[in-house]
Short mmCIF file of C-alpha atoms in Angstrom, two decimals:
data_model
loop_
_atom_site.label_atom_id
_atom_site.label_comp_id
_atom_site.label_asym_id
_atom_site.label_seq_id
_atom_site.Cartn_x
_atom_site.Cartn_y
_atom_site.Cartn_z
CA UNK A 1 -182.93 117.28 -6.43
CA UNK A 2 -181.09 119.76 -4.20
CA UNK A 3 -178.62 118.57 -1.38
CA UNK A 4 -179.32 115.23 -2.07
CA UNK A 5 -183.10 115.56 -0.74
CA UNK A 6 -185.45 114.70 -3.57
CA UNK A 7 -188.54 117.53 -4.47
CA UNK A 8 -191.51 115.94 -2.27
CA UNK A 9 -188.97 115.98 0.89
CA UNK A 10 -188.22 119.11 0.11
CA UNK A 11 -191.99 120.44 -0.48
CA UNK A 12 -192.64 118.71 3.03
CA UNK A 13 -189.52 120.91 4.84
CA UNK A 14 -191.44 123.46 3.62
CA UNK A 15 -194.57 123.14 4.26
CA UNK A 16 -193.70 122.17 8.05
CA UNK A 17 -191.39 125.17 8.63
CA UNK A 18 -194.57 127.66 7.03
CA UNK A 19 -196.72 125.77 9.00
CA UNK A 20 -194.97 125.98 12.45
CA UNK A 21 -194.10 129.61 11.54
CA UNK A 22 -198.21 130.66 12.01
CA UNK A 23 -197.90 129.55 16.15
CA UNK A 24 -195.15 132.01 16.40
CA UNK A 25 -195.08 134.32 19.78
CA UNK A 26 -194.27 137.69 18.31
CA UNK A 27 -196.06 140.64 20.07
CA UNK A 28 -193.33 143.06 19.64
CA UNK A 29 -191.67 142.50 16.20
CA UNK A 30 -194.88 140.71 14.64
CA UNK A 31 -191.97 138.90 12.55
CA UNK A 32 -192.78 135.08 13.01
CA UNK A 33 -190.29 132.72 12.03
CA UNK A 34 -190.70 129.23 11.57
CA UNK A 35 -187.88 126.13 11.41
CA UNK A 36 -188.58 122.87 10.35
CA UNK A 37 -185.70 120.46 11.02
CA UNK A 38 -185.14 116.92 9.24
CA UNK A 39 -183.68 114.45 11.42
CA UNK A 40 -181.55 111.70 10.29
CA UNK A 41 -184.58 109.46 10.22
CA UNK A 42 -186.89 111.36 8.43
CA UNK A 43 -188.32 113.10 11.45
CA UNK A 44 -189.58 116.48 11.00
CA UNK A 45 -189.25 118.83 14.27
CA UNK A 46 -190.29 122.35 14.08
CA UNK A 47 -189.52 125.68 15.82
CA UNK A 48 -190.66 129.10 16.11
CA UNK A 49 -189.27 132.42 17.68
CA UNK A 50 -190.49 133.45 21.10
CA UNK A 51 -190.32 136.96 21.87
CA UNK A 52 -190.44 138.09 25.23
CA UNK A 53 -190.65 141.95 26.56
CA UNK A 54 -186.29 141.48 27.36
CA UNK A 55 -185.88 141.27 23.99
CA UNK A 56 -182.63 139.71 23.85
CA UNK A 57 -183.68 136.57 25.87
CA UNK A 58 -185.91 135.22 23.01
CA UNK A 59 -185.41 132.60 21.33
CA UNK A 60 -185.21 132.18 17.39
CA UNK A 61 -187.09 129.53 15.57
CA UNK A 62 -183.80 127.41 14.79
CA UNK A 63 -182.40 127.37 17.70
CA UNK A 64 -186.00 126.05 19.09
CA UNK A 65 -186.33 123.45 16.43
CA UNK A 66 -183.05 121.75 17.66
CA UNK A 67 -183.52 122.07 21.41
CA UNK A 68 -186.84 120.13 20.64
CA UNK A 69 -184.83 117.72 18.59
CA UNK A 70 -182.44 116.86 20.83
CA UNK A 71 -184.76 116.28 23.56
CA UNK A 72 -186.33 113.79 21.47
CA UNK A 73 -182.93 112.20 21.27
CA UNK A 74 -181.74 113.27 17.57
CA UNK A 75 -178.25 114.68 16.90
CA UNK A 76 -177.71 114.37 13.51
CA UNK A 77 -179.71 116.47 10.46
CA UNK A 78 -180.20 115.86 6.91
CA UNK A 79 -181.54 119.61 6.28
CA UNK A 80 -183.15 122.43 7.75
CA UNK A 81 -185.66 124.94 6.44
CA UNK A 82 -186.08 128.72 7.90
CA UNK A 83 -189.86 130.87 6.90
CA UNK A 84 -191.03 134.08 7.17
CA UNK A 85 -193.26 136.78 5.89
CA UNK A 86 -190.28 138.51 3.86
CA UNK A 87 -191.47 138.66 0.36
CA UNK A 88 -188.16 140.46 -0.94
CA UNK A 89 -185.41 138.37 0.92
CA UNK A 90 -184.78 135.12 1.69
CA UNK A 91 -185.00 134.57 5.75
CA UNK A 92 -181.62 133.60 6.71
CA UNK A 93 -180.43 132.28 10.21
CA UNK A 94 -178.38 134.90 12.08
CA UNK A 95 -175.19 134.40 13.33
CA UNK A 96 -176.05 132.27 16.67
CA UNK A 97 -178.36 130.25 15.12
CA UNK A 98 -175.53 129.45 12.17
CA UNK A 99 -173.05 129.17 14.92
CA UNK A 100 -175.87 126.30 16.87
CA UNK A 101 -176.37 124.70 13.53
CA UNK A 102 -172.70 124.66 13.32
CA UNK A 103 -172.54 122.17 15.97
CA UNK A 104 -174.38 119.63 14.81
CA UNK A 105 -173.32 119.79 10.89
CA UNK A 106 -171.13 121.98 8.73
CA UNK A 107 -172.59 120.01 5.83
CA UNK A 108 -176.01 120.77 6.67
CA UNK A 109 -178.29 121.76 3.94
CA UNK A 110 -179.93 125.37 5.05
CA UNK A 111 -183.25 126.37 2.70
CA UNK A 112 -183.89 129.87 2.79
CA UNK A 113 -187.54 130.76 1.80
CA UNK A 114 -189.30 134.20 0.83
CA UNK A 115 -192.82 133.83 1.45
CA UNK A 116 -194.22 132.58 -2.05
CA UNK A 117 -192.26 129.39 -1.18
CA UNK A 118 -189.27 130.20 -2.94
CA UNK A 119 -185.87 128.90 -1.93
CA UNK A 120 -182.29 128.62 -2.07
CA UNK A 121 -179.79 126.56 -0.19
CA UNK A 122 -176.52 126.88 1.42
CA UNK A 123 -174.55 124.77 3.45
CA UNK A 124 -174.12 125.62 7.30
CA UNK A 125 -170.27 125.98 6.39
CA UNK A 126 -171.13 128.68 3.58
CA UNK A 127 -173.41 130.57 5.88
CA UNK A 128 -170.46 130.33 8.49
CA UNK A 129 -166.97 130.05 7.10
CA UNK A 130 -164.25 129.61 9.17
CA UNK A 131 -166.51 128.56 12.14
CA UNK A 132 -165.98 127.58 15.41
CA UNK A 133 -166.83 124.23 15.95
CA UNK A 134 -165.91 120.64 17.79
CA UNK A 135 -162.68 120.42 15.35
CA UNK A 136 -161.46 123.68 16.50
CA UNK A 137 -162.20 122.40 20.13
CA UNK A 138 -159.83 119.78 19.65
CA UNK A 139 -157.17 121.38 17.85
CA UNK A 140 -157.38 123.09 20.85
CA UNK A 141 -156.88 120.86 23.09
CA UNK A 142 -153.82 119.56 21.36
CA UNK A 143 -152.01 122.63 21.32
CA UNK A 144 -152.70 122.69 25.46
CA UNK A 145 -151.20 119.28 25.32
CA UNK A 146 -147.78 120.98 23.49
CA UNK A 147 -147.48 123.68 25.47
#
């Protein structure tokens, strides 16, 4: 058991995030990415990148996987898991998508897959230390209230 999430939970993560990975939109980079997100009630919601010809205003397959999951009204996440075709590396958010997952859990479980399935796991505050986040944004707002 890893992060509290038994094996068959974690298979299904997985599974999702590979499978969600193959409807990628990658015509530049051909690097598809897939996210698989597990709500707080055992909802699954996935995410892919979407590359578009301005480059920078893509989107990565994280950050997707959570806008879709909070319009579907979730806001709290029990893990997330992040594919890709890397066979010598583990696929790793980058910094935004750590800083988005940030928001919504420091605690958060990430598993990082190569593409034979194989994993490890960090926590969002490990992949981010010393984050911005909604604590910082009211310690903030308490040292406006002292000055």
């Amino acid at each position: 058991m890893a992060s509290g999430l038994d094996k068959d939970t974690i298979e299904s993560l997985i599974d999702e995030s590979f499978k969600a990975k193959e409807q990628a939109y990658v015509p530049y980079s051909n690097f598809p990415v897939g996210a698989a997100l597990l709500c707080d009630d055992g909802t699954i919601v996935t995410g892919v990148n979407v590359e578009i010809a301005a480059i920078c205003l893509g989107s990565c397959a994280e950050k997707t996987a959570i806008g879709c999951a909070v319009t579907k009204g979730h806001r709290k996440f029990k893990a997330v898991c992040v594919s890709s075709d890397m066979a010598d590396t583990y696929i790793a958010p980058c910094g935004s998508c750590r800083q988005v997952l940030a928001e919504f859990g420091l605690e958060t479980p990430v598993f990082m897959t190569k593409s034979d399935r194989s994993y490890i796991v960090k926590t969002v505050r490990e992949l981010l230390p010393e984050s911005f986040n909604k604590d910082s944004f009211t310690n903030f707002q308490d040292l406006r209230k002292n000055l």
